[in-house]
Every structure is written in structure tokens, then in C-alpha cells.
């Protein structure tokens, strides 16, 4: 490891908000309880168990479906301003379609939301955190453009049922993970390997589905409910491997392919997919013998319909990658990484976490925030996830350092660079099901005992630290007044 920097002794602005996050499949359990339908993560963990560390599943997870009142007690103890959680689409609509509403699922979320409100905690609700109802996968999942309408109807159902109490909505969490990993690389549910085609068709559906949900809110719900709607896009900062123009271009290209692909159509004043993607994919598709680009084209009407469909910008970020320019990959089988053609690495001196991809690089957060601020015209930004994994120990000092250093970097972006960050969300409230990594990587500021049928929760040192940060709006014992 390398030396650690001192946390800032400046205060967060008075209106800055702090929260914690979870997601339905990662914490709820109760996978088939009370009429819930099957989703693609139920299906994937049950049918392809060897894709998950120790064949783990989210069947029980943290059992929050039964223990949500304990979760609310923990949130209250931390003093968070808001709780970001997601709705399980199949718990509300077991078939994925609106032909059937599962009242028990609706009651579960109504109870959770009213317990939060009674304790002064704002619900921040994600509609889709990766758990597509299996019947919609059977018709192709997100690469099928017809899912735009299925998502829109689900969104309308959620706004109708919960919108009197929920004022902050996020449509999708990290569409890059859904599209690239789920339909390109075949690495996560549903495990489809169609790189160079699947992730592009998936993104085309998702940006349109997001926009449709936004317009539905705008026209049918905003006048009475008066809330805010956005989409969560994730990014790792891309640092050029040298000062050369080639490496700078390669780093920018990686940001456009990974973040801009989902963000540009919505957040950029010009709309549409990033030009560098349109140009490169069209060129390579032609050389490969395709009659049209593998990247679906957005019509002028679609571009107009999608752009500007946000009330604030939601950003997840955990780490940084270094980027070097390389020669374009040879023309052959289509693929996302060939379309992108850059090489990435992480500096061996960066501190590790329990996750191979997650190195501790706090300065990358400040650079990323400045890049987002400049690229998308100075939006209001809420950081909807940031956090660190370890082995689950209670005395988690490296996690405290991670939070102190990342929050320092964010504070510098706000106070020194004028970036409009108004909220910060720690991932996660508690240890949970970490997708392909099962229960091996722990992100919680509360520990969960997964051996115990009761799934006992215990606060970690980082939970106590975060609690003091929230209470004092300050990262150290005493801040400058
Ligand atoms: C977040 O994504 C998710 O939103 C959240 O649900 C999850 O619990 C959290 O990460 C922690 O994992 O397998 O080496 O190819 C963060 C961005 C990018 C992290 C893809 C995992 C897979 C890397 N994710 N990455 S690898």
C-alpha cells in the first residue's frame, strides 16, 4: 500500500444529504414467498449455480423481506437522510406483465415506505436493479425493443401505487452492467453471449424505456406527486496512461463507450449516442460485411424524446482504470472490446479491496465529477453508490479510510471546483449477495451473519464512523467552522 492522505476538515454544505443503498435481489430473500414471480437472477442462480461463488443464491439473502423493520431501525440509528432501495418487479407483477398484481408484494413495499417516512427517512426508489421477470427474458429480454412498453407499464404501476410517498425515482441501475455483462459478455444473468450486438440492442431498448417512464411521470404524475425522476449510470474514472494525445484520446473514448453510451442520450444537451461510438461501430460493421451498423440508430424523433429526461444526475462510482491507446483490433468476430480497442490496467501501487476490480483511488472521484460536470452542462449530481469490500470484519478500518478519502475528494470537487454534488450514498447498508461473488465480498457498514437463520445484523466501525459524518457533516473530529 501507499501513504494515506489526511481527510478534509471542511464541512459539507448545510443542504448536503447522506444515504445508504441496497438492491432487492441482494437483500430481500423471500424469493418465492407470497406469490412473487421468478426473475432472471432466481433463474440464473438456480440453473447455472457454477457461475456464482460457492453456488450461492439470493433465496434468503439478508431476509429483508421479513426483517425490514430491523433495517429501518439501523437506518434510524445511522441518521441517514434517505434510503436507496429497489423494487422487485416480479414481487409486484409476478408475470412481468400488468395482468396480475401481487397484493402481498405491494403491501411489503407500502409497509417499508411508511416505516421509513414515520422515521423521517426519505425513500429513494430504483425501479430496476437487474432483476428482470423471467417471462420477459423468455421473449428475449432487453435486446427486444418491445420491452420498452413492458417497463413503461411497470413504471406506471409503481408511480400509481407508491408515488404519493416516493419523491425520488431512479428508473434503471447501471444499464451498462445489464447490457454489457448480461447480453454481451454472458457474465451475469441472463448469461447471453452476443457481444458487439446484444449490449447495443439492450442499450437501445433501455434508454427508450427510461425516457418513456420519464414522460409518463411528467404527464400523468408530476402535477399531483411533484417528485423527481432520473437514471443511475455507473462510471470508473479513466486516467490516460501518459500525457500523449493518443492516451488521452483512448481514455476519453473509454469514458464514452462505458458511461457516455447510456448518459449521452439522456444527459447531454445534443442527445443521441456518443459520436465516437456511432462512427467506430459503423466503420467496423461495414468492414465485417454487415449491411448496417450493429449499433441501432436513434431517429431524430427518438433523440428528441430521450434527451433531457432527468431531473438530477445519478452517478455510481467505485474505482479508476488507467488507459493506453492501442492499434485497432483486427476485423473479425464482432465484439464490444474490439469496437472500443483500448488497453486498460490498474496501478499495482493502488490499495486493494476484496474485489479484484476495486482499487482505492480517491483522486479519480474528483476527476470523474469534474468530467461529468463539464461534459453534461453542470447538472445537479447525486452519488447513488460508492463503497469498499473486505472480508466482513467488524473493525473495518480500511473501509473507514476509503470513505474518509473518497468523501474528501468529493468535498474538494464541491468546495474547490464548484461541482454541484448534493448527495452521497454509501454502498451498502449491510453485507449482501454480491452477484457472481456470492457472499465472499462484503460491502456493508453493518455485518450480517449469513450462518445464522436470523441473519443477525451488527454495526461495524465504519457504520459508527458514517453515523458521525452524517451527524456533524464533517469527516474528522472537529471541522473548521
Ligand atoms: C455496483 O456496481 C452494483 O450496482 C451493486 O449492486 C453491487 O453490489 C456493487 O457494485 C458492488 O459490487 O467481475 O471483474 O468483470 C458497480 C460496478 C462494475 C462492479 C462491474 C463489478 C464487475 C467487474 N460494477 N464489476 S468483473
Short mmCIF file of C-alpha atoms and ligand atoms in Angstrom, two decimals:
data_model
loop_
_atom_site.label_atom_id
_atom_site.label_comp_id
_atom_site.label_asym_id
_atom_site.label_seq_id
_atom_site.Cartn_x
_atom_site.Cartn_y
_atom_site.Cartn_z
CA UNK A 1 0.00 0.00 0.00
CA UNK A 2 0.94 3.63 -0.28
CA UNK A 3 0.57 6.56 2.08
CA UNK A 4 -2.85 7.82 3.01
CA UNK A 5 -3.90 11.42 2.72
CA UNK A 6 -5.45 13.33 5.60
CA UNK A 7 -9.24 13.67 5.46
CA UNK A 8 -10.59 17.16 4.87
CA UNK A 9 -11.51 19.26 7.90
CA UNK A 10 -14.02 21.32 5.92
CA UNK A 11 -17.76 20.94 6.49
CA UNK A 12 -20.23 19.64 3.93
CA UNK A 13 -22.75 22.29 2.86
CA UNK A 14 -25.88 22.51 5.04
CA UNK A 15 -28.15 21.14 2.28
CA UNK A 16 -25.89 18.13 1.50
CA UNK A 17 -27.71 14.81 2.04
CA UNK A 18 -26.37 11.40 3.10
CA UNK A 19 -27.90 7.99 2.48
CA UNK A 20 -27.15 4.28 2.15
CA UNK A 21 -28.19 1.84 -0.57
CA UNK A 22 -29.25 -1.76 -1.16
CA UNK A 23 -30.99 -3.61 -4.01
CA UNK A 24 -33.93 -6.01 -3.90
CA UNK A 25 -32.28 -9.22 -5.10
CA UNK A 26 -29.21 -8.59 -2.96
CA UNK A 27 -31.07 -8.26 0.36
CA UNK A 28 -34.74 -9.33 0.27
CA UNK A 29 -34.70 -13.11 0.03
CA UNK A 30 -38.24 -14.48 0.13
CA UNK A 31 -37.64 -15.35 -3.50
CA UNK A 32 -40.86 -17.33 -3.92
CA UNK A 33 -42.84 -16.04 -0.94
CA UNK A 34 -46.45 -14.85 -1.06
CA UNK A 35 -46.84 -15.00 -4.82
CA UNK A 36 -43.59 -13.46 -6.03
CA UNK A 37 -42.71 -14.49 -9.60
CA UNK A 38 -39.35 -15.78 -10.83
CA UNK A 39 -36.80 -13.28 -12.14
CA UNK A 40 -33.61 -13.75 -14.15
CA UNK A 41 -31.41 -13.82 -11.04
CA UNK A 42 -33.57 -16.52 -9.43
CA UNK A 43 -33.35 -18.44 -12.67
CA UNK A 44 -29.62 -17.91 -13.20
CA UNK A 45 -28.56 -18.86 -9.66
CA UNK A 46 -30.82 -21.93 -9.70
CA UNK A 47 -29.96 -23.17 -13.19
CA UNK A 48 -26.32 -22.10 -13.57
CA UNK A 49 -25.09 -22.34 -9.97
CA UNK A 50 -21.46 -22.77 -11.01
CA UNK A 51 -21.43 -19.15 -12.22
CA UNK A 52 -21.74 -17.97 -8.62
CA UNK A 53 -19.06 -18.28 -5.92
CA UNK A 54 -19.91 -21.25 -3.65
CA UNK A 55 -23.14 -21.76 -5.67
CA UNK A 56 -24.71 -19.02 -3.56
CA UNK A 57 -28.18 -17.62 -4.28
CA UNK A 58 -30.32 -14.71 -3.13
CA UNK A 59 -33.08 -17.12 -1.99
CA UNK A 60 -32.77 -15.85 1.58
CA UNK A 61 -30.01 -13.22 1.35
CA UNK A 62 -30.42 -10.81 4.32
CA UNK A 63 -34.06 -11.87 4.66
CA UNK A 64 -35.13 -8.24 4.47
CA UNK A 65 -38.50 -9.38 3.15
CA UNK A 66 -39.19 -10.45 6.74
CA UNK A 67 -36.75 -8.25 8.64
CA UNK A 68 -37.30 -4.83 7.07
CA UNK A 69 -38.27 -3.28 10.41
CA UNK A 70 -34.77 -4.09 11.67
CA UNK A 71 -33.36 -2.44 8.57
CA UNK A 72 -35.37 0.67 9.36
CA UNK A 73 -34.02 0.65 12.93
CA UNK A 74 -30.47 0.53 11.54
CA UNK A 75 -31.19 3.39 9.16
CA UNK A 76 -32.61 5.40 12.01
CA UNK A 77 -29.56 4.69 14.16
CA UNK A 78 -27.25 5.86 11.35
CA UNK A 79 -29.29 9.05 10.99
CA UNK A 80 -29.41 8.86 7.19
CA UNK A 81 -31.49 11.39 5.29
CA UNK A 82 -32.61 8.81 2.75
CA UNK A 83 -32.57 5.08 1.96
CA UNK A 84 -31.97 3.97 -1.60
CA UNK A 85 -33.52 0.55 -2.28
CA UNK A 86 -35.03 -1.12 -5.32
CA UNK A 87 -38.40 -2.69 -6.07
CA UNK A 88 -38.52 -6.30 -7.21
CA UNK A 89 -40.59 -6.14 -10.40
CA UNK A 90 -41.60 -9.83 -10.02
CA UNK A 91 -42.74 -9.28 -6.45
CA UNK A 92 -45.23 -6.66 -7.66
CA UNK A 93 -46.03 -8.13 -11.10
CA UNK A 94 -45.26 -11.88 -10.90
CA UNK A 95 -45.64 -12.45 -14.64
CA UNK A 96 -43.77 -9.26 -15.54
CA UNK A 97 -46.94 -8.01 -17.23
CA UNK A 98 -49.68 -5.94 -15.61
CA UNK A 99 -52.29 -8.67 -15.97
CA UNK A 100 -51.73 -9.68 -12.36
CA UNK A 101 -50.77 -7.59 -9.32
CA UNK A 102 -49.41 -9.38 -6.26
CA UNK A 103 -51.06 -7.64 -3.31
CA UNK A 104 -48.64 -9.14 -0.78
CA UNK A 105 -45.70 -7.64 -2.64
CA UNK A 106 -47.41 -4.24 -2.78
CA UNK A 107 -48.09 -4.43 0.94
CA UNK A 108 -44.44 -5.23 1.66
CA UNK A 109 -43.24 -2.06 -0.08
CA UNK A 110 -46.08 0.05 1.40
CA UNK A 111 -45.05 -1.10 4.87
CA UNK A 112 -41.38 -0.40 4.25
CA UNK A 113 -42.08 3.04 2.80
CA UNK A 114 -44.39 4.08 5.62
CA UNK A 115 -41.91 2.87 8.27
CA UNK A 116 -39.23 4.97 6.59
CA UNK A 117 -41.44 8.05 6.46
CA UNK A 118 -42.50 7.68 10.07
CA UNK A 119 -38.81 7.82 10.96
CA UNK A 120 -38.06 10.84 8.81
CA UNK A 121 -36.14 8.84 6.17
CA UNK A 122 -36.85 9.65 2.52
CA UNK A 123 -37.30 6.65 0.22
CA UNK A 124 -35.11 6.81 -2.93
CA UNK A 125 -36.52 4.09 -5.14
CA UNK A 126 -34.88 2.27 -8.05
CA UNK A 127 -37.34 0.51 -10.35
CA UNK A 128 -34.85 -1.87 -11.92
CA UNK A 129 -31.70 -3.19 -10.25
CA UNK A 130 -31.02 -6.10 -12.66
CA UNK A 131 -33.89 -8.48 -11.77
CA UNK A 132 -35.98 -8.82 -14.93
CA UNK A 133 -39.07 -11.05 -14.60
CA UNK A 134 -38.19 -14.37 -16.23
CA UNK A 135 -41.25 -14.36 -18.57
CA UNK A 136 -39.83 -11.21 -20.20
CA UNK A 137 -36.49 -12.95 -20.65
CA UNK A 138 -38.34 -15.77 -22.41
CA UNK A 139 -39.23 -13.27 -25.15
CA UNK A 140 -35.60 -12.16 -25.43
CA UNK A 141 -35.09 -9.77 -22.56
CA UNK A 142 -33.72 -6.24 -23.05
CA UNK A 143 -32.44 -6.66 -26.64
CA UNK A 144 -36.13 -6.98 -27.59
CA UNK A 145 -37.30 -3.37 -28.18
CA UNK A 146 -40.87 -4.32 -27.17
CA UNK A 147 -39.70 -4.37 -23.55
CA UNK A 148 -39.84 -0.57 -23.66
CA UNK A 149 -43.59 -0.83 -23.22
CA UNK A 150 -43.42 -3.53 -20.54
CA UNK A 151 -41.10 -1.37 -18.48
CA UNK A 152 -43.27 1.70 -19.02
CA UNK A 153 -46.33 -0.16 -17.72
CA UNK A 154 -44.42 -1.42 -14.70
CA UNK A 155 -43.20 2.12 -14.02
CA UNK A 156 -46.75 3.48 -14.26
CA UNK A 157 -47.89 0.81 -11.82
CA UNK A 158 -45.16 1.78 -9.35
CA UNK A 159 -45.86 5.52 -9.65
CA UNK A 160 -49.56 4.85 -9.07
CA UNK A 161 -49.01 2.59 -6.07
CA UNK A 162 -46.19 4.41 -4.28
CA UNK A 163 -45.86 7.87 -5.81
CA UNK A 164 -47.73 9.70 -3.06
CA UNK A 165 -44.86 8.84 -0.71
CA UNK A 166 -41.88 8.40 -3.04
CA UNK A 167 -40.47 11.66 -4.40
CA UNK A 168 -37.16 10.41 -5.81
CA UNK A 169 -37.27 7.75 -8.52
CA UNK A 170 -34.47 6.06 -10.44
CA UNK A 171 -35.55 4.01 -13.44
CA UNK A 172 -32.50 1.77 -14.08
CA UNK A 173 -29.43 0.96 -12.03
CA UNK A 174 -26.25 0.74 -14.11
CA UNK A 175 -27.60 -0.27 -17.53
CA UNK A 176 -24.01 -0.96 -18.56
CA UNK A 177 -23.98 -3.95 -16.22
CA UNK A 178 -27.30 -5.23 -17.55
CA UNK A 179 -26.34 -4.80 -21.19
CA UNK A 180 -22.61 -5.46 -21.41
CA UNK A 181 -22.35 -8.19 -18.77
CA UNK A 182 -25.83 -9.72 -19.23
CA UNK A 183 -26.28 -9.65 -23.03
CA UNK A 184 -22.75 -9.04 -24.33
CA UNK A 185 -20.19 -10.92 -22.29
CA UNK A 186 -22.57 -13.53 -20.85
CA UNK A 187 -21.08 -12.99 -17.41
CA UNK A 188 -24.20 -12.16 -15.38
CA UNK A 189 -27.90 -13.02 -15.64
CA UNK A 190 -29.33 -13.93 -18.07
CA UNK A 191 -25.90 -15.04 -19.33
CA UNK A 192 -26.39 -14.25 -23.03
CA UNK A 193 -23.14 -14.03 -25.02
CA UNK A 194 -23.70 -11.79 -28.03
CA UNK A 195 -21.01 -9.17 -27.74
CA UNK A 196 -20.97 -6.47 -30.38
CA UNK A 197 -24.73 -6.85 -30.88
CA UNK A 198 -26.57 -7.83 -27.67
CA UNK A 199 -25.31 -4.96 -25.48
CA UNK A 200 -26.11 -2.41 -28.20
CA UNK A 201 -29.68 -3.60 -28.76
CA UNK A 202 -30.13 -3.77 -24.98
CA UNK A 203 -28.98 -0.17 -24.52
CA UNK A 204 -31.29 0.98 -27.32
CA UNK A 205 -34.29 -0.51 -25.51
CA UNK A 206 -33.23 0.74 -22.10
CA UNK A 207 -32.66 4.40 -22.98
CA UNK A 208 -36.06 4.44 -24.68
CA UNK A 209 -37.74 2.62 -21.78
CA UNK A 210 -36.22 5.12 -19.36
CA UNK A 211 -37.46 8.03 -21.47
CA UNK A 212 -40.96 6.58 -21.70
CA UNK A 213 -41.16 6.15 -17.93
CA UNK A 214 -39.93 9.73 -17.50
CA UNK A 215 -42.58 11.10 -19.89
CA UNK A 216 -45.30 9.06 -18.18
CA UNK A 217 -44.25 10.57 -14.85
CA UNK A 218 -44.13 14.04 -16.36
CA UNK A 219 -47.58 13.86 -17.91
CA UNK A 220 -49.56 11.69 -15.52
CA UNK A 221 -47.94 12.02 -12.10
CA UNK A 222 -45.75 15.09 -11.72
CA UNK A 223 -48.66 17.54 -11.50
CA UNK A 224 -50.00 15.80 -8.39
CA UNK A 225 -46.98 13.94 -6.99
CA UNK A 226 -44.31 16.54 -7.70
CA UNK A 227 -41.27 14.23 -7.43
CA UNK A 228 -38.07 13.72 -9.39
CA UNK A 229 -37.02 11.00 -11.85
CA UNK A 230 -33.60 10.02 -13.12
CA UNK A 231 -31.42 7.07 -14.18
CA UNK A 232 -28.29 5.72 -12.46
CA UNK A 233 -25.28 5.30 -14.75
CA UNK A 234 -22.00 3.92 -13.40
CA UNK A 235 -18.50 5.01 -14.29
CA UNK A 236 -14.95 4.28 -13.31
CA UNK A 237 -12.62 7.22 -13.92
CA UNK A 238 -10.38 6.61 -16.96
CA UNK A 239 -6.93 8.11 -16.45
CA UNK A 240 -4.68 8.44 -19.52
CA UNK A 241 -1.61 6.20 -19.21
CA UNK A 242 0.63 9.12 -20.26
CA UNK A 243 0.44 12.74 -21.41
CA UNK A 244 0.36 11.69 -25.05
CA UNK A 245 -2.60 12.79 -27.18
CA UNK A 246 -3.18 9.13 -28.11
CA UNK A 247 -3.57 8.01 -24.50
CA UNK A 248 -5.81 10.99 -23.73
CA UNK A 249 -7.99 10.13 -26.71
CA UNK A 250 -8.15 6.47 -25.65
CA UNK A 251 -9.20 7.41 -22.09
CA UNK A 252 -11.93 9.73 -23.38
CA UNK A 253 -13.09 7.01 -25.79
CA UNK A 254 -13.39 4.52 -22.91
CA UNK A 255 -15.49 7.01 -20.92
CA UNK A 256 -17.76 7.49 -23.94
CA UNK A 257 -18.15 3.73 -24.58
CA UNK A 258 -18.79 2.85 -20.93
CA UNK A 259 -20.56 5.88 -19.44
CA UNK A 260 -21.48 8.10 -22.41
CA UNK A 261 -23.31 5.26 -24.16
CA UNK A 262 -26.10 5.45 -21.56
CA UNK A 263 -25.58 9.02 -20.33
CA UNK A 264 -25.19 11.00 -23.55
CA UNK A 265 -28.67 10.27 -25.00
CA UNK A 266 -30.26 11.45 -21.73
CA UNK A 267 -27.92 13.95 -20.06
CA UNK A 268 -26.15 15.63 -22.99
CA UNK A 269 -27.91 18.67 -24.49
CA UNK A 270 -27.41 17.21 -28.01
CA UNK A 271 -28.77 13.77 -27.11
CA UNK A 272 -28.00 10.63 -29.16
CA UNK A 273 -25.31 8.01 -28.59
CA UNK A 274 -21.72 9.35 -28.48
CA UNK A 275 -20.42 10.20 -31.96
CA UNK A 276 -17.23 8.18 -31.41
CA UNK A 277 -19.36 5.04 -30.93
CA UNK A 278 -21.58 5.79 -33.92
CA UNK A 279 -18.53 6.29 -36.17
CA UNK A 280 -16.38 3.40 -34.98
CA UNK A 281 -19.16 0.78 -34.87
CA UNK A 282 -20.48 1.80 -38.31
CA UNK A 283 -16.99 1.55 -39.76
CA UNK A 284 -16.18 -1.83 -38.26
CA UNK A 285 -19.65 -3.23 -39.09
CA UNK A 286 -19.15 -2.34 -42.74
CA UNK A 287 -15.71 -3.97 -42.84
CA UNK A 288 -17.22 -7.08 -41.25
CA UNK A 289 -19.80 -7.27 -44.03
CA UNK A 290 -22.90 -6.09 -42.13
CA UNK A 291 -25.40 -4.13 -44.26
CA UNK A 292 -25.97 -1.56 -41.47
CA UNK A 293 -24.24 -0.63 -38.26
CA UNK A 294 -24.51 -3.10 -35.38
CA UNK A 295 -25.31 -0.05 -33.22
CA UNK A 296 -29.04 0.71 -33.59
CA UNK A 297 -29.67 4.17 -34.97
CA UNK A 298 -31.80 6.61 -32.98
CA UNK A 299 -34.16 8.59 -35.22
CA UNK A 300 -34.45 12.37 -34.82
CA UNK A 301 -37.78 11.84 -33.03
CA UNK A 302 -36.22 9.30 -30.67
CA UNK A 303 -33.27 11.59 -29.91
CA UNK A 304 -35.70 14.39 -29.02
CA UNK A 305 -37.87 12.07 -26.95
CA UNK A 306 -34.92 10.78 -24.88
CA UNK A 307 -32.75 13.83 -24.32
CA UNK A 308 -33.30 15.81 -21.15
CA UNK A 309 -35.34 13.09 -19.42
CA UNK A 310 -33.81 13.67 -15.98
CA UNK A 311 -34.37 15.95 -13.01
CA UNK A 312 -30.91 15.33 -11.50
CA UNK A 313 -27.95 13.14 -12.42
CA UNK A 314 -27.32 9.88 -10.52
CA UNK A 315 -23.77 8.52 -10.53
CA UNK A 316 -22.30 5.27 -9.15
CA UNK A 317 -18.53 5.08 -8.92
CA UNK A 318 -16.05 2.94 -7.01
CA UNK A 319 -12.65 2.98 -8.71
CA UNK A 320 -10.34 4.08 -11.55
CA UNK A 321 -8.63 2.44 -14.55
CA UNK A 322 -5.53 3.56 -16.47
CA UNK A 323 -5.91 3.62 -20.26
CA UNK A 324 -3.41 3.25 -23.11
CA UNK A 325 -4.01 3.74 -26.79
CA UNK A 326 -3.52 0.62 -28.93
CA UNK A 327 -3.88 -0.20 -32.61
CA UNK A 328 -7.45 -1.06 -33.53
CA UNK A 329 -8.16 -4.74 -33.04
CA UNK A 330 -8.17 -6.79 -36.25
CA UNK A 331 -11.52 -7.13 -38.03
CA UNK A 332 -13.05 -10.50 -37.15
CA UNK A 333 -15.92 -11.54 -34.94
CA UNK A 334 -17.93 -8.51 -33.71
CA UNK A 335 -17.34 -7.51 -30.11
CA UNK A 336 -17.62 -4.56 -27.76
CA UNK A 337 -13.95 -4.66 -26.77
CA UNK A 338 -12.89 -4.79 -30.42
CA UNK A 339 -15.13 -1.81 -31.22
CA UNK A 340 -13.52 0.04 -28.31
CA UNK A 341 -9.90 -1.06 -28.92
CA UNK A 342 -8.07 0.37 -25.90
CA UNK A 343 -5.95 -1.28 -23.24
CA UNK A 344 -6.60 -0.79 -19.55
CA UNK A 345 -4.78 -1.63 -16.33
CA UNK A 346 -4.70 -0.65 -12.68
CA UNK A 347 -1.58 0.68 -10.99
CA UNK A 348 -0.01 -2.06 -8.81
CA UNK A 349 0.68 0.54 -6.10
CA UNK A 350 -3.04 1.24 -5.55
CA UNK A 351 -4.55 -0.24 -2.40
CA UNK A 352 -6.71 -3.35 -2.82
CA UNK A 353 -10.17 -4.30 -1.65
CA UNK A 354 -11.67 -7.81 -1.56
CA UNK A 355 -12.89 -7.25 -5.15
CA UNK A 356 -10.37 -7.68 -7.97
CA UNK A 357 -11.77 -4.70 -9.90
CA UNK A 358 -11.96 -2.29 -6.97
CA UNK A 359 -8.74 -0.39 -6.15
CA UNK A 360 -8.70 2.59 -3.83
CA UNK A 361 -8.12 5.71 -5.97
CA UNK A 362 -9.82 8.67 -4.29
CA UNK A 363 -8.43 11.32 -6.65
CA UNK A 364 -10.22 9.54 -9.52
CA UNK A 365 -13.56 10.50 -7.97
CA UNK A 366 -12.74 14.22 -8.09
CA UNK A 367 -11.59 13.97 -11.72
CA UNK A 368 -14.70 11.99 -12.68
CA UNK A 369 -17.01 14.53 -11.02
CA UNK A 370 -15.31 17.37 -12.89
CA UNK A 371 -15.56 15.47 -16.18
CA UNK A 372 -19.30 14.78 -15.64
CA UNK A 373 -19.87 18.40 -14.61
CA UNK A 374 -18.19 19.74 -17.76
CA UNK A 375 -19.46 17.13 -20.22
CA UNK A 376 -23.12 17.38 -19.22
CA UNK A 377 -23.51 21.09 -18.58
CA UNK A 378 -23.20 21.39 -14.80
CA UNK A 379 -26.06 19.15 -13.61
CA UNK A 380 -27.09 18.53 -10.02
CA UNK A 381 -25.33 15.27 -9.13
CA UNK A 382 -26.29 12.69 -6.50
CA UNK A 383 -23.70 9.97 -5.92
CA UNK A 384 -26.03 6.97 -5.69
CA UNK A 385 -23.33 4.37 -4.85
CA UNK A 386 -19.76 4.35 -3.60
CA UNK A 387 -18.15 1.84 -1.24
CA UNK A 388 -15.49 -0.71 -0.41
CA UNK A 389 -15.33 -4.52 0.01
CA UNK A 390 -13.39 -6.55 2.57
CA UNK A 391 -13.71 -9.90 4.40
CA UNK A 392 -16.53 -8.76 6.68
CA UNK A 393 -14.62 -7.92 9.88
CA UNK A 394 -16.32 -5.61 12.40
CA UNK A 395 -13.23 -3.49 12.96
CA UNK A 396 -13.07 -2.37 9.32
CA UNK A 397 -10.51 0.41 9.41
CA UNK A 398 -9.64 0.16 5.70
CA UNK A 399 -13.31 0.85 4.91
CA UNK A 400 -13.24 3.92 7.16
CA UNK A 401 -10.15 5.14 5.28
CA UNK A 402 -11.89 4.54 1.96
CA UNK A 403 -14.92 6.59 2.97
CA UNK A 404 -12.82 9.37 4.51
CA UNK A 405 -10.64 9.64 1.40
CA UNK A 406 -13.43 9.41 -1.17
CA UNK A 407 -15.59 11.87 0.73
CA UNK A 408 -12.61 14.24 0.92
CA UNK A 409 -12.24 14.02 -2.85
CA UNK A 410 -15.97 14.73 -3.27
CA UNK A 411 -15.81 17.66 -0.86
CA UNK A 412 -12.91 19.14 -2.85
CA UNK A 413 -14.95 18.80 -6.04
CA UNK A 414 -17.82 20.67 -4.36
CA UNK A 415 -15.95 23.38 -2.46
CA UNK A 416 -12.95 23.99 -4.72
CA UNK A 417 -14.20 23.06 -8.20
CA UNK A 418 -17.85 24.12 -7.86
CA UNK A 419 -19.31 20.75 -8.91
CA UNK A 420 -22.95 20.59 -7.79
CA UNK A 421 -22.98 17.34 -5.79
CA UNK A 422 -25.94 17.40 -3.40
CA UNK A 423 -25.98 13.85 -2.03
CA UNK A 424 -23.80 10.86 -1.21
CA UNK A 425 -24.93 7.24 -0.86
CA UNK A 426 -22.79 4.57 0.78
CA UNK A 427 -22.96 1.09 -0.73
CA UNK A 428 -24.08 -0.70 1.34
CA UNK A 429 -26.27 -0.57 4.43
CA UNK A 430 -25.29 -4.19 5.11
CA UNK A 431 -23.35 -7.15 3.72
CA UNK A 432 -25.40 -8.79 0.99
CA UNK A 433 -25.48 -11.05 -2.07
CA UNK A 434 -22.71 -9.70 -4.32
CA UNK A 435 -23.92 -11.19 -7.62
CA UNK A 436 -21.31 -13.58 -9.10
CA UNK A 437 -19.18 -13.20 -5.98
CA UNK A 438 -21.93 -14.54 -3.74
CA UNK A 439 -21.29 -13.73 -0.09
CA UNK A 440 -17.48 -13.62 -0.37
CA UNK A 441 -17.13 -9.87 -0.78
CA UNK A 442 -18.63 -7.74 1.98
CA UNK A 443 -19.62 -4.13 1.31
CA UNK A 444 -21.76 -3.48 4.41
CA UNK A 445 -21.36 -0.89 7.13
CA UNK A 446 -23.45 -3.42 9.07
CA UNK A 447 -22.33 -7.05 9.25
CA UNK A 448 -24.86 -9.78 8.52
CA UNK A 449 -24.33 -13.28 9.91
CA UNK A 450 -25.30 -15.49 6.96
CA UNK A 451 -24.79 -18.67 9.01
CA UNK A 452 -27.47 -17.57 11.43
CA UNK A 453 -31.07 -18.29 10.33
CA UNK A 454 -31.93 -14.97 11.97
CA UNK A 455 -29.45 -13.09 9.76
CA UNK A 456 -28.34 -11.08 12.78
CA UNK A 457 -27.05 -7.60 11.89
CA UNK A 458 -24.21 -5.89 13.81
CA UNK A 459 -22.88 -2.40 13.21
CA UNK A 460 -19.22 -2.18 12.06
CA UNK A 461 -16.69 0.51 12.97
CA UNK A 462 -17.38 2.09 9.57
CA UNK A 463 -21.07 2.31 10.50
CA UNK A 464 -20.16 4.28 13.61
CA UNK A 465 -17.85 6.48 11.53
CA UNK A 466 -20.52 7.16 8.87
CA UNK A 467 -23.01 7.97 11.61
CA UNK A 468 -20.69 10.68 12.96
CA UNK A 469 -20.05 12.03 9.46
CA UNK A 470 -23.80 12.42 8.94
CA UNK A 471 -24.39 14.00 12.36
CA UNK A 472 -21.54 16.52 12.05
CA UNK A 473 -21.35 16.93 8.25
CA UNK A 474 -17.65 16.56 8.90
CA UNK A 475 -15.04 13.81 8.23
CA UNK A 476 -12.79 14.41 11.26
CA UNK A 477 -13.36 15.03 14.98
CA UNK A 478 -13.75 18.78 14.61
CA UNK A 479 -14.23 20.76 11.43
CA UNK A 480 -13.43 24.40 10.63
CA UNK A 481 -16.49 26.50 11.39
C1 LIG B 1 -22.35 -1.97 -8.15
O1 LIG B 1 -21.82 -1.89 -9.44
C2 LIG B 1 -23.76 -2.52 -8.16
O2 LIG B 1 -24.70 -1.53 -8.51
C3 LIG B 1 -24.16 -3.13 -6.83
O3 LIG B 1 -25.36 -3.83 -6.97
C4 LIG B 1 -23.04 -4.00 -6.36
O4 LIG B 1 -23.39 -4.64 -5.17
C5 LIG B 1 -21.81 -3.14 -6.19
O5 LIG B 1 -21.43 -2.71 -7.44
C6 LIG B 1 -20.61 -3.86 -5.61
O6 LIG B 1 -20.19 -4.93 -6.42
O7 LIG B 1 -16.41 -9.09 -12.49
O8 LIG B 1 -14.21 -8.12 -12.50
O9 LIG B 1 -15.55 -8.09 -14.51
C7 LIG B 1 -20.51 -1.36 -9.51
C8 LIG B 1 -19.86 -1.50 -10.85
C9 LIG B 1 -18.89 -2.90 -12.46
C10 LIG B 1 -18.78 -3.58 -10.22
C11 LIG B 1 -18.62 -4.32 -12.93
C12 LIG B 1 -18.47 -5.01 -10.66
C13 LIG B 1 -17.59 -6.39 -12.42
C14 LIG B 1 -16.12 -6.49 -12.57
N1 LIG B 1 -19.57 -2.89 -11.19
N2 LIG B 1 -17.86 -5.01 -11.96
S1 LIG B 1 -15.55 -8.07 -13.07
#
